[in-house]
Each structure stands twice: as C-alpha cells, then as structure tokens.
Short mmCIF file of N, CA and C in Angstrom, two decimals:
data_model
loop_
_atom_site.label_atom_id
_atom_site.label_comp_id
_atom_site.label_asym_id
_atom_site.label_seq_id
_atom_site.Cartn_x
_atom_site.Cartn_y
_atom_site.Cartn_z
N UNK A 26 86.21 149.58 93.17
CA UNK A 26 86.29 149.18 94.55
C UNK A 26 85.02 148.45 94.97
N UNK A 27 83.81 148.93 94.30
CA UNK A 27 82.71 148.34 94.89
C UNK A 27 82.52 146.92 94.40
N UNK A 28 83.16 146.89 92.99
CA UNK A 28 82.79 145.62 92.18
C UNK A 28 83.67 144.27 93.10
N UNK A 29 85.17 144.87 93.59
CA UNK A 29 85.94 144.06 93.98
C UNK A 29 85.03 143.81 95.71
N UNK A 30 84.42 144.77 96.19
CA UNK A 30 83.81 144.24 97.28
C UNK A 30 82.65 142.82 97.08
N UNK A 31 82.38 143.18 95.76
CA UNK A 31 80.87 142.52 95.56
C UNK A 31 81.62 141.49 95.22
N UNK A 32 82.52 141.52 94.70
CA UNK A 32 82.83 139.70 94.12
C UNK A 32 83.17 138.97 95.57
N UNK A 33 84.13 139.46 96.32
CA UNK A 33 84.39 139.14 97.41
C UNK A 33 83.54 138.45 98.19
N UNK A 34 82.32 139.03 98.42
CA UNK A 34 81.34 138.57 98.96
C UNK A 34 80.51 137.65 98.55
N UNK A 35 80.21 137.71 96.88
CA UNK A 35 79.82 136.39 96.22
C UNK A 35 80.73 134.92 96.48
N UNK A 36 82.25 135.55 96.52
CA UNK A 36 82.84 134.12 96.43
C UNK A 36 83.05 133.62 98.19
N UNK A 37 82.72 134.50 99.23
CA UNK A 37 82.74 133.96 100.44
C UNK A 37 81.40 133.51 100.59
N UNK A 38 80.19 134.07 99.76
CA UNK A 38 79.15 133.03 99.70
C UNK A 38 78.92 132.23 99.14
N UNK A 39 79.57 131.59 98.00
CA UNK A 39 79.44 130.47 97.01
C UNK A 39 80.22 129.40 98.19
N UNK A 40 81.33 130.04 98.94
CA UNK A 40 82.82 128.98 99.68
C UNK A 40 81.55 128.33 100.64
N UNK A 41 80.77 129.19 101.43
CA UNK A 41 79.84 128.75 102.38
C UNK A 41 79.22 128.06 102.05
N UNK A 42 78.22 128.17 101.35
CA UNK A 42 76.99 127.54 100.82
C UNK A 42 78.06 126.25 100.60
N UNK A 43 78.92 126.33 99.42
CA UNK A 43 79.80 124.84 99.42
C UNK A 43 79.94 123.81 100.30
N UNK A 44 80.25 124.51 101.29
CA UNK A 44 81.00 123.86 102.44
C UNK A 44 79.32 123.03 103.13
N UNK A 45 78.99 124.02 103.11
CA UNK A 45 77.34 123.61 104.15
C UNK A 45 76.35 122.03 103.09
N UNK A 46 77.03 122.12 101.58
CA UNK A 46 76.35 120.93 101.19
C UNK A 46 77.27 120.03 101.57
N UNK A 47 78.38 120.43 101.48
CA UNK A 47 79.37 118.97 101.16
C UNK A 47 79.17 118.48 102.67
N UNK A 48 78.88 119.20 103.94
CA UNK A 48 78.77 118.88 105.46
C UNK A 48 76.97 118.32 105.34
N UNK A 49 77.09 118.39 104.94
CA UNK A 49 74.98 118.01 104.48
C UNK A 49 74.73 116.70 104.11
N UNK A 50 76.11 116.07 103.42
CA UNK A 50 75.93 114.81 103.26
C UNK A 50 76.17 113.99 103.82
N UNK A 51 77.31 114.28 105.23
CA UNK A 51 77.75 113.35 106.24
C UNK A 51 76.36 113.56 107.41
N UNK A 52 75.96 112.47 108.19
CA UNK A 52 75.03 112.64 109.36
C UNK A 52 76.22 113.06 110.74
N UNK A 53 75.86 113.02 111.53
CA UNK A 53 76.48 113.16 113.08
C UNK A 53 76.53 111.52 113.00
N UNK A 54 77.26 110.72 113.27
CA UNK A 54 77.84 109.17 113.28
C UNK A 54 76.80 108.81 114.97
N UNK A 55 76.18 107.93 114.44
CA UNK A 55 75.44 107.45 115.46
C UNK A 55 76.70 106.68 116.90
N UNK A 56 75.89 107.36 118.13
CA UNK A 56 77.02 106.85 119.30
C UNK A 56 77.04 104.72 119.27
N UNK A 57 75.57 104.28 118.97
CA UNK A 57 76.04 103.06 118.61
C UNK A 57 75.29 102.66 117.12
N UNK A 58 76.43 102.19 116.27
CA UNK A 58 76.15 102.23 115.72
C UNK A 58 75.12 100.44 115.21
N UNK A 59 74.21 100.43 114.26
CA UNK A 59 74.02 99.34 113.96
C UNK A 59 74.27 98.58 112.54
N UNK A 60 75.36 97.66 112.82
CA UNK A 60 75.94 97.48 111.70
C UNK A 60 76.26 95.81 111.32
N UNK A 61 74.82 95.21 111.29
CA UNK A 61 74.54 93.80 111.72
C UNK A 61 74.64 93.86 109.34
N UNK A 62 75.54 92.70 109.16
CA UNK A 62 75.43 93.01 107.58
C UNK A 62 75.83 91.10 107.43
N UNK A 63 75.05 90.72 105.98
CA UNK A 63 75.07 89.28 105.90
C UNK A 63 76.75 89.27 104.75
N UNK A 64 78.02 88.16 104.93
CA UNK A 64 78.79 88.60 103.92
C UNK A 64 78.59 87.49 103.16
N UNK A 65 79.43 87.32 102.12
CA UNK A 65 79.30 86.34 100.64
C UNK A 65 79.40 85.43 101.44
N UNK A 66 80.14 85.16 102.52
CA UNK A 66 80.32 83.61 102.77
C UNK A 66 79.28 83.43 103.69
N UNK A 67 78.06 83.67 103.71
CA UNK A 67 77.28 83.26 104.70
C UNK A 67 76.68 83.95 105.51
N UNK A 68 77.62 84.34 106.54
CA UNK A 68 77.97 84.65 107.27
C UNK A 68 77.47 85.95 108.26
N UNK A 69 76.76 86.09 109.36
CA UNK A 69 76.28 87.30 109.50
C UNK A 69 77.25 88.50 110.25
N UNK A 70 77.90 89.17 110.28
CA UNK A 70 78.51 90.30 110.81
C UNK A 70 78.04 90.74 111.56
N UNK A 71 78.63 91.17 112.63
CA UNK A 71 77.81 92.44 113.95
C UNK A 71 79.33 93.70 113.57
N UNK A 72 79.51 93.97 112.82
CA UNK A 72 80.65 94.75 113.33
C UNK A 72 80.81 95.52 114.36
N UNK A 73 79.89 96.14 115.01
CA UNK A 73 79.51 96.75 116.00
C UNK A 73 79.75 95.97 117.78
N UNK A 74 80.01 94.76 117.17
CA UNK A 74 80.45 93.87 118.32
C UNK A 74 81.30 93.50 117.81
N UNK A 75 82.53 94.18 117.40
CA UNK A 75 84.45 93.65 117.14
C UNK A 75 84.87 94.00 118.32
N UNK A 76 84.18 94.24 119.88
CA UNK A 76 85.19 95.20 120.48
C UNK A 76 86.59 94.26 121.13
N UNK A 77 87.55 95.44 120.69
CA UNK A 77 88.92 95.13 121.18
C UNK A 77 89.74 95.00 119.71
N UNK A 78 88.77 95.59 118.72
CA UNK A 78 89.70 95.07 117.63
C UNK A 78 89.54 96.82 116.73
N UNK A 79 90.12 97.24 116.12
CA UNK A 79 89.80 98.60 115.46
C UNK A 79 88.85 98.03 114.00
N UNK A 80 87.61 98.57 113.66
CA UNK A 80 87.31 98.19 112.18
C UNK A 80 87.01 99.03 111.48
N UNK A 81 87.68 99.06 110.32
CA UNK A 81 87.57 99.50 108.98
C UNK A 81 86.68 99.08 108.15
N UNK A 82 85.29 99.84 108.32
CA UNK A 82 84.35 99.21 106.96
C UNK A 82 84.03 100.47 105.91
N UNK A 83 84.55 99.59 104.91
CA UNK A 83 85.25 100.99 103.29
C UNK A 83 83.55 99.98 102.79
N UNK A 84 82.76 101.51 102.43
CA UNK A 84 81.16 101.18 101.79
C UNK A 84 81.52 101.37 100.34
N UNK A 85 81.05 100.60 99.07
CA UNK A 85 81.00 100.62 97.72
C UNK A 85 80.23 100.07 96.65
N UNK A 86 80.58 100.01 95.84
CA UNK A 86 79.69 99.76 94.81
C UNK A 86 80.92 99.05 93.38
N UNK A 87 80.45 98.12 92.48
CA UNK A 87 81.17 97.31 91.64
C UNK A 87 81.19 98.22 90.24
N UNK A 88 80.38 99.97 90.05
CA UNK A 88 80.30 100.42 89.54
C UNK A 88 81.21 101.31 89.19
N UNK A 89 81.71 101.47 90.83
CA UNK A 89 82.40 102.97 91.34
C UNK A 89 83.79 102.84 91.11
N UNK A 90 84.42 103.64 89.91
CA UNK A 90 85.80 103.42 89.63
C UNK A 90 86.78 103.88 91.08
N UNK A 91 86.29 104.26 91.63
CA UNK A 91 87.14 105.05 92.86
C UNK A 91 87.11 104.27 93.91
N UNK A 92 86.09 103.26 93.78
CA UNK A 92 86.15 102.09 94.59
C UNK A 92 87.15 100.92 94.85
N UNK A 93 86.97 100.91 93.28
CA UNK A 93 88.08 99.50 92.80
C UNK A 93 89.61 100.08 93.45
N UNK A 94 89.95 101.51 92.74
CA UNK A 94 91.18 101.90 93.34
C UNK A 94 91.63 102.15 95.07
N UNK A 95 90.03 102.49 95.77
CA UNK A 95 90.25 102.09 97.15
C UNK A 95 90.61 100.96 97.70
N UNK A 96 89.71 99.74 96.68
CA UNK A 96 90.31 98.52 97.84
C UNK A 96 91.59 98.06 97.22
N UNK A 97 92.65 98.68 96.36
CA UNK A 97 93.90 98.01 96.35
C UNK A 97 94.36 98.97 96.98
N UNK A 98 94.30 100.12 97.57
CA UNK A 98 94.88 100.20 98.99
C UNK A 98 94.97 100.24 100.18
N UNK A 99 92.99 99.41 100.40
CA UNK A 99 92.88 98.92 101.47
C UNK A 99 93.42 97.65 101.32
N UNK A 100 93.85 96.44 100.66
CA UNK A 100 94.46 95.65 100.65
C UNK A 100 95.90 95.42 100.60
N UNK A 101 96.72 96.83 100.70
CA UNK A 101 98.07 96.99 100.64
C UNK A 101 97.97 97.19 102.25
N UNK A 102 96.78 97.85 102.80
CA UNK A 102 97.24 98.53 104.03
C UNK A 102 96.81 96.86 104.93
N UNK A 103 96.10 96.59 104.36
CA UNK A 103 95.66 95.01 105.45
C UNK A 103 96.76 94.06 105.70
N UNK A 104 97.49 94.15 104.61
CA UNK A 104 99.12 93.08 104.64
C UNK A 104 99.85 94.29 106.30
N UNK A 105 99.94 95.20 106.05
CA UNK A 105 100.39 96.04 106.98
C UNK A 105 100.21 95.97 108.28
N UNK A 106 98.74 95.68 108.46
CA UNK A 106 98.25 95.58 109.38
C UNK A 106 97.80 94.20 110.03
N UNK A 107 98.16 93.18 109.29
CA UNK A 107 97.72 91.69 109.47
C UNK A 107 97.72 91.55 111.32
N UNK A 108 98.74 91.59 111.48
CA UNK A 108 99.16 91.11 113.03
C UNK A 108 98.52 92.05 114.31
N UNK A 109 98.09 93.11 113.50
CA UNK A 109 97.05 93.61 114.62
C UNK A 109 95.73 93.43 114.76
N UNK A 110 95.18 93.90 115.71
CA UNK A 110 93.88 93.71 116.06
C UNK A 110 93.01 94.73 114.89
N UNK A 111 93.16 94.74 114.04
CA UNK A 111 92.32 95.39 112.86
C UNK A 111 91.19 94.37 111.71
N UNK A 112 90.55 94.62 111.85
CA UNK A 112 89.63 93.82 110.87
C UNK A 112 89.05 95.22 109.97
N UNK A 113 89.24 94.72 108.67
CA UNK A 113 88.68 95.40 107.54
C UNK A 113 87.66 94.90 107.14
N UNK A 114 86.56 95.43 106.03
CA UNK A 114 85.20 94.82 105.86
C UNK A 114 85.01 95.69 104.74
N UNK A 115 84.78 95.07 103.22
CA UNK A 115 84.09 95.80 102.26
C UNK A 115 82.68 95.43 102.09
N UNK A 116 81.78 96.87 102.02
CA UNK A 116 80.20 96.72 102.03
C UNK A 116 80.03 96.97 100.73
N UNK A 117 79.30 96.29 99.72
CA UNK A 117 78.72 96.62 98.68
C UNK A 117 77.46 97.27 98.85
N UNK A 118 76.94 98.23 98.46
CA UNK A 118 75.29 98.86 98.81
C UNK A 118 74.49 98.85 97.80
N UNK A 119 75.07 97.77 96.57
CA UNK A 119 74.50 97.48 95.56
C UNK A 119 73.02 96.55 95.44
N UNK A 120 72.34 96.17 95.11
CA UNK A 120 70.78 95.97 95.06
C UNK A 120 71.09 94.39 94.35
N UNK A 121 70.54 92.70 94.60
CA UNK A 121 70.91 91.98 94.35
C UNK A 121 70.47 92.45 92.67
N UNK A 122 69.36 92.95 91.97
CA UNK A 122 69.26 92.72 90.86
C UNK A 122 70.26 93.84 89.64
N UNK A 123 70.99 94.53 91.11
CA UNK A 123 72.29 95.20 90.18
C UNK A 123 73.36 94.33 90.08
N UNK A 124 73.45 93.70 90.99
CA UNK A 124 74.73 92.45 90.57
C UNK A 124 74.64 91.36 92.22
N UNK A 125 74.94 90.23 91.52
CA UNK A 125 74.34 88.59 92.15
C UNK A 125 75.32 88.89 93.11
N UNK A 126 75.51 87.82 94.17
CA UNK A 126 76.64 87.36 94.85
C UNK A 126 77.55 86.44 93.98
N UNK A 127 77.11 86.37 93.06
CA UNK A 127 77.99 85.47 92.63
C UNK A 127 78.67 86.78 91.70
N UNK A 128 78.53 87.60 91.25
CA UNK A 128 79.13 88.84 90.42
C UNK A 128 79.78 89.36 91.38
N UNK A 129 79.37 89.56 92.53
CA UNK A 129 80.47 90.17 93.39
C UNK A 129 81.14 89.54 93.74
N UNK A 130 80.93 88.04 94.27
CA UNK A 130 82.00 87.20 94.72
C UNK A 130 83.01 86.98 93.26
N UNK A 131 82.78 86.91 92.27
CA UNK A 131 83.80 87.22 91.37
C UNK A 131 84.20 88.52 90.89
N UNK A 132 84.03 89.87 91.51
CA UNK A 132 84.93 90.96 91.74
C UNK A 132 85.58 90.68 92.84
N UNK A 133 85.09 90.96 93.71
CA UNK A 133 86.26 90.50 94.90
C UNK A 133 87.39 89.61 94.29
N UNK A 134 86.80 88.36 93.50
CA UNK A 134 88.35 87.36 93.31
C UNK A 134 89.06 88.18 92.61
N UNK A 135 88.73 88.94 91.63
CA UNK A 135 89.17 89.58 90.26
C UNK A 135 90.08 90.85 91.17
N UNK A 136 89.80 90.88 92.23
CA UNK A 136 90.12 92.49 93.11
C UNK A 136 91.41 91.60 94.40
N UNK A 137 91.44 89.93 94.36
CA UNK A 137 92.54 89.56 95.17
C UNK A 137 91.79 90.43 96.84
N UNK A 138 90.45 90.34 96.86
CA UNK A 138 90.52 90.44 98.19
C UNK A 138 90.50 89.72 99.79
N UNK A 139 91.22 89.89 100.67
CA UNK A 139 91.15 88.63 101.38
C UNK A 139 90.20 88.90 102.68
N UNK A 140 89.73 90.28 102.45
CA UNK A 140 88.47 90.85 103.66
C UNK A 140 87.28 90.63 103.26
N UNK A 141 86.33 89.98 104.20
CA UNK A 141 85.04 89.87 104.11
C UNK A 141 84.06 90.83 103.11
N UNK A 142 83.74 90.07 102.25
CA UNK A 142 82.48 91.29 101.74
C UNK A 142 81.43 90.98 102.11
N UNK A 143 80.58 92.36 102.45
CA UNK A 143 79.11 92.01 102.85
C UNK A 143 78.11 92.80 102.14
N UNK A 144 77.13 92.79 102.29
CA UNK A 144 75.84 93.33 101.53
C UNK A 144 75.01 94.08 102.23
N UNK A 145 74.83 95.45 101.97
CA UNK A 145 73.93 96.42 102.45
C UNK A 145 72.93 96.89 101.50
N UNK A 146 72.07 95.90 100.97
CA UNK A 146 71.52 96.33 99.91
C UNK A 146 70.11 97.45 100.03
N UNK A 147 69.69 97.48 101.22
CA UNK A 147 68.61 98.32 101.29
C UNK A 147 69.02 99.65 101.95
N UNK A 148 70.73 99.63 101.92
CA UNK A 148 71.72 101.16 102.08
C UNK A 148 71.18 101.23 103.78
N UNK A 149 70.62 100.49 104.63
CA UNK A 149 70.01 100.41 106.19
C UNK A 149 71.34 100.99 106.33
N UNK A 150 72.44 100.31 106.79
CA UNK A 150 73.57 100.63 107.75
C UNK A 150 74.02 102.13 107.26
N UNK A 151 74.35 102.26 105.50
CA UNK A 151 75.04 103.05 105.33
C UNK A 151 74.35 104.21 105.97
N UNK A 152 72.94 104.77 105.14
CA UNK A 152 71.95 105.50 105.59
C UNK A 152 72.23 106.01 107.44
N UNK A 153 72.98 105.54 107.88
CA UNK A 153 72.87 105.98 109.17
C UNK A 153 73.97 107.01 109.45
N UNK A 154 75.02 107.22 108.33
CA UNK A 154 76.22 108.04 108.36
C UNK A 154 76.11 109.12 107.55
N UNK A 155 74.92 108.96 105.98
CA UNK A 155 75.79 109.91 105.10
C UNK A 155 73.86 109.96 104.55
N UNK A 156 73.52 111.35 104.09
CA UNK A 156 72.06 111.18 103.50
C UNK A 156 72.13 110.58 101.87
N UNK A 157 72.91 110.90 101.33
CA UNK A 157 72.76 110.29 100.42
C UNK A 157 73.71 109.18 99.67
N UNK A 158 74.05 108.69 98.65
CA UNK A 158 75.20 107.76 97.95
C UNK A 158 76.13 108.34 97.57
N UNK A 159 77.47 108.52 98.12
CA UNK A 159 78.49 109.09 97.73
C UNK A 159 79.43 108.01 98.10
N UNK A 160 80.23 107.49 97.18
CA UNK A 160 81.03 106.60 97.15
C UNK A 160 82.48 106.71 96.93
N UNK A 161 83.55 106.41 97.31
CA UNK A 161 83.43 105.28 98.76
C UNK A 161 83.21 106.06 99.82
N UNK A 162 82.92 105.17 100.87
CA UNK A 162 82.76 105.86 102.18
C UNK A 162 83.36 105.16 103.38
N UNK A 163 83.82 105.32 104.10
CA UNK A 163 84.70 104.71 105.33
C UNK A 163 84.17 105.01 106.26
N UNK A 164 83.91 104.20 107.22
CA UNK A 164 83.82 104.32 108.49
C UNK A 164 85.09 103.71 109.31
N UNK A 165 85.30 104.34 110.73
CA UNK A 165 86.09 103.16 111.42
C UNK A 165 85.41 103.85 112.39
N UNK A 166 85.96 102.39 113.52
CA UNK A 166 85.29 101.55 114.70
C UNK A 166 86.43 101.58 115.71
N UNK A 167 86.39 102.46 116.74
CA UNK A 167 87.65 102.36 117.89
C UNK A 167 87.07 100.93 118.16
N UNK A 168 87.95 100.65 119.72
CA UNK A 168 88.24 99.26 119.93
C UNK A 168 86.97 99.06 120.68
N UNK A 169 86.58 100.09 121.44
CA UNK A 169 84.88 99.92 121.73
C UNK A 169 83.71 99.94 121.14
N UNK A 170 84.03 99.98 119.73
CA UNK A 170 83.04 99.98 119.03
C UNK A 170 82.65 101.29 118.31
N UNK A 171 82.77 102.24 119.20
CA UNK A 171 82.04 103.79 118.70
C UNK A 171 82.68 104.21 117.33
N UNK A 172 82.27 105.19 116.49
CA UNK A 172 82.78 105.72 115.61
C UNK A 172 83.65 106.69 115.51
N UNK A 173 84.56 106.58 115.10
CA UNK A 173 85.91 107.52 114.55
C UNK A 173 85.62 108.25 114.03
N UNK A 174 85.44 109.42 114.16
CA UNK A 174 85.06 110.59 113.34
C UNK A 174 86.00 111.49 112.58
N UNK A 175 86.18 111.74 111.78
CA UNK A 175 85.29 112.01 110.86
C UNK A 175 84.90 110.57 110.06
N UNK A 176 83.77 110.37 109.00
CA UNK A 176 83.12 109.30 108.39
C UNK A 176 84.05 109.90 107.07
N UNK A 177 84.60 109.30 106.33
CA UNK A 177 85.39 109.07 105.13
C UNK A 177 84.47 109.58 103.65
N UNK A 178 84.45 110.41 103.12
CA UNK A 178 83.70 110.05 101.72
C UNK A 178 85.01 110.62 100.62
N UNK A 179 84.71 109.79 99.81
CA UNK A 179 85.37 109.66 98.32
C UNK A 179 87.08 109.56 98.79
N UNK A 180 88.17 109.52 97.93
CA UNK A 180 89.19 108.89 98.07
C UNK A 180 90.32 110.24 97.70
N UNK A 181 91.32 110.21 98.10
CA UNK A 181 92.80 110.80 97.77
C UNK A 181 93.15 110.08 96.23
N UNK A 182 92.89 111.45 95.58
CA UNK A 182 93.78 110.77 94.26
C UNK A 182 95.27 110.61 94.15
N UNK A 183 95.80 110.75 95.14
CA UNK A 183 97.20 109.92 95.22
C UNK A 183 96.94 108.85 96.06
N UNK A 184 97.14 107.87 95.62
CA UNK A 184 97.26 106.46 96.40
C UNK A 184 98.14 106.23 97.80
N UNK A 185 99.27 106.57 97.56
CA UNK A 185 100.21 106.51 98.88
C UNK A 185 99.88 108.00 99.86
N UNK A 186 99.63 108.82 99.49
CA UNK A 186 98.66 109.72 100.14
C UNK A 186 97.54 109.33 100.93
N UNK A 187 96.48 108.77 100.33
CA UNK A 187 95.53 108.44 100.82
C UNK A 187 95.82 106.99 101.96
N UNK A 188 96.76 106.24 101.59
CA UNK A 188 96.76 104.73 102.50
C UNK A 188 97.62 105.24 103.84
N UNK A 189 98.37 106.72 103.61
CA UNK A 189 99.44 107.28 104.66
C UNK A 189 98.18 108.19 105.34
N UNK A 190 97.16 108.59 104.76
CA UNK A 190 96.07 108.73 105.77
C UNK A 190 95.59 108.23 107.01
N UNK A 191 94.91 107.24 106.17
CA UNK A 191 94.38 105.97 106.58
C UNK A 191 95.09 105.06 107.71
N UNK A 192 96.47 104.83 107.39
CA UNK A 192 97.55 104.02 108.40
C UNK A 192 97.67 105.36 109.14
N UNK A 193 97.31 106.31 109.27
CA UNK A 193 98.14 107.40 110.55
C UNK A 193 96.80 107.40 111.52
N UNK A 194 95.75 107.41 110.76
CA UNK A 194 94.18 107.23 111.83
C UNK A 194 94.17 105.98 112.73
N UNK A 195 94.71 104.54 111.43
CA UNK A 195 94.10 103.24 112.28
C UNK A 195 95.18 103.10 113.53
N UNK A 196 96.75 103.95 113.22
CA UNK A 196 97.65 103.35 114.32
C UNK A 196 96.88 104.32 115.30
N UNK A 197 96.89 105.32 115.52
CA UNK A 197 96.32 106.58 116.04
C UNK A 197 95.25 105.51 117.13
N UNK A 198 94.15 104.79 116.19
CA UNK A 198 93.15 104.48 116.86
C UNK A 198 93.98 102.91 118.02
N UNK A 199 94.64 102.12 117.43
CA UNK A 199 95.38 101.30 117.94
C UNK A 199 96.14 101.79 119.13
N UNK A 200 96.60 102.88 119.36
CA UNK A 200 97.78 103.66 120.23
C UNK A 200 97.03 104.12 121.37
N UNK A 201 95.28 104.83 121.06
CA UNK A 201 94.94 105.22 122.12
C UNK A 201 94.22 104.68 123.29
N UNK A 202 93.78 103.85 123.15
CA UNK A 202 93.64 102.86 124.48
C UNK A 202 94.75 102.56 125.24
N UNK A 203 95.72 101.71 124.46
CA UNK A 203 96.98 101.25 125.35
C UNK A 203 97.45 102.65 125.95
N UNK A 204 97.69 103.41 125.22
CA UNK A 204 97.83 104.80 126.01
C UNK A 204 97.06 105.42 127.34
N UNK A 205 95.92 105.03 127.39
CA UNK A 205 95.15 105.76 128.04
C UNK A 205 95.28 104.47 129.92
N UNK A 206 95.24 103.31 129.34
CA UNK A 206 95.59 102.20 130.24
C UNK A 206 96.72 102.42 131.06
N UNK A 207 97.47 103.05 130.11
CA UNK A 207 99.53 103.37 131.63
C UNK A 207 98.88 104.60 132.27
#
C-alpha cells in the first residue's frame, strides 16, 4: 500500500514538473507584438500592421523535418483560405551562414510555396514568444493585430488533424469580429 502510494506521488510529480517545462518554453505572447521581418523578395514585412486581415506566421528552419511537413499543410490550408482576409508568412530563424537566400529561395521553390518567406536570423521576433528553439512554431494575429493564444509549438502527426486544427482557429479568428459588430 505504501509503495503504491509512493509511486503515485512520484508519477504526479514527474506529470508536474513535465508540464511546468513544456509551459517554460512558451513566453506570455507580447500584447504588441514586434514583428518587422525582411522576406526573399526584398521586401520588408510589418506583420504586426496586417490589421483587418488574420496572420498566420508558421516559424522554421530548412533542417526541421516537421517543418517541411508543416508547410504542405499550410499550403493546402492557404488554397482554402485564398479569398479571405488571411495572409500566411513562413519565417526561417536560420543564420545566413546556415543557408543563403538563395538556398532558401530554392526550398521554398522545391516546397511549391506561394507565401512570403522571411528571415529572422538573429531569432529577435521569435525570442519574444518561446525561450528557446523549438520548431515549428505558429503564431497567429487576430484582425487587430494582437496574438491568438495559445503560440503553436511542434506539429500534429496526423496531417488532416493538424490542418482541421488550424482551419477551426483561423475561421474562429475570421468569425469573431464580424460577430462581435451585429
């Protein structure tokens, strides 16, 4: 009886302690966030100034096998979502002397993506959501800008699982303004 007490208590302290790292790696999502990022085409980003549009920025790396399988179903869900006010955004947080723009701009082609990639190479933006590199990571952006909480880390190993996530948050986020307006 005593042994079955003692395990009990080891494994409701191993569940805790668990729980308290895996919550250790997300920050509290900054109320604004700053998310000024340069993409392959030039181009400088404010995502933080999309307002009126919901954004999806999925953070990664050209390393991260769980990555590659995220953005083919963030790119299944973007055909889905074309006609709405949604803009998607993949961040690489890779370091230029881990791979060029020109290495990423040929993953992206190799990956058929038709969303902006941009570059967070000194991890500034990511660093403001999560303490350390855990990949992928999602953020989204209601239509005012603020952050959707919870912040996303690592992926659903079922694919249509994970994109039936994902599409139930972004309509969710799409629905509640117009909602709140009648």
């Amino acid at each position: 009886m005593r042994t079955l007490a003692l395990r009990a208590t080891l494994i409701i302290a191993f569940l805790i302690a668990l729980g308290s790292i895996a919550s250790a790696q997300l920050k509290v999502p900054p109320a604004d966030p700053k998310m000024k990022l340069q993409g392959l085409d030039g181009k400088v980003y404010d995502l933080a100034d999309l307002r009126g549009s919901v954004v999806l920025v999925s953070f990664g790396a050209t390393w991260c096998a769980a990555c590659t399988t995220e953005l083919r179903a963030l790119q299944e869900l973007l055909t889905e979502f074309r006609e709405k006010p949604v803009k998607f955004f993949w961040v690489s947080v890779e370091r230029p002397e881990e791979i060029t723009n020109a290495g990423l701009k040929r993953y992206a082609r190799e990956r058929k993506l038709t969303f902006p990639v941009l570059r967070d190479t000194g991890k500034i933006v990511f660093l403001q959501f999560a303490d350390r590199v855990r990949l992928p990571m999602i953020v989204l952006l209601n239509k005012d800008g603020r952050v959707d909480a919870p912040v996303q880390l690592g992926t659903n190993s079922q694919a249509e699982s994970y994109k039936a996530d994902l599409r139930a948050r972004l309509n969710k986020l799409l629905t509640t303004r117009a909602e709140a307006e009648q």
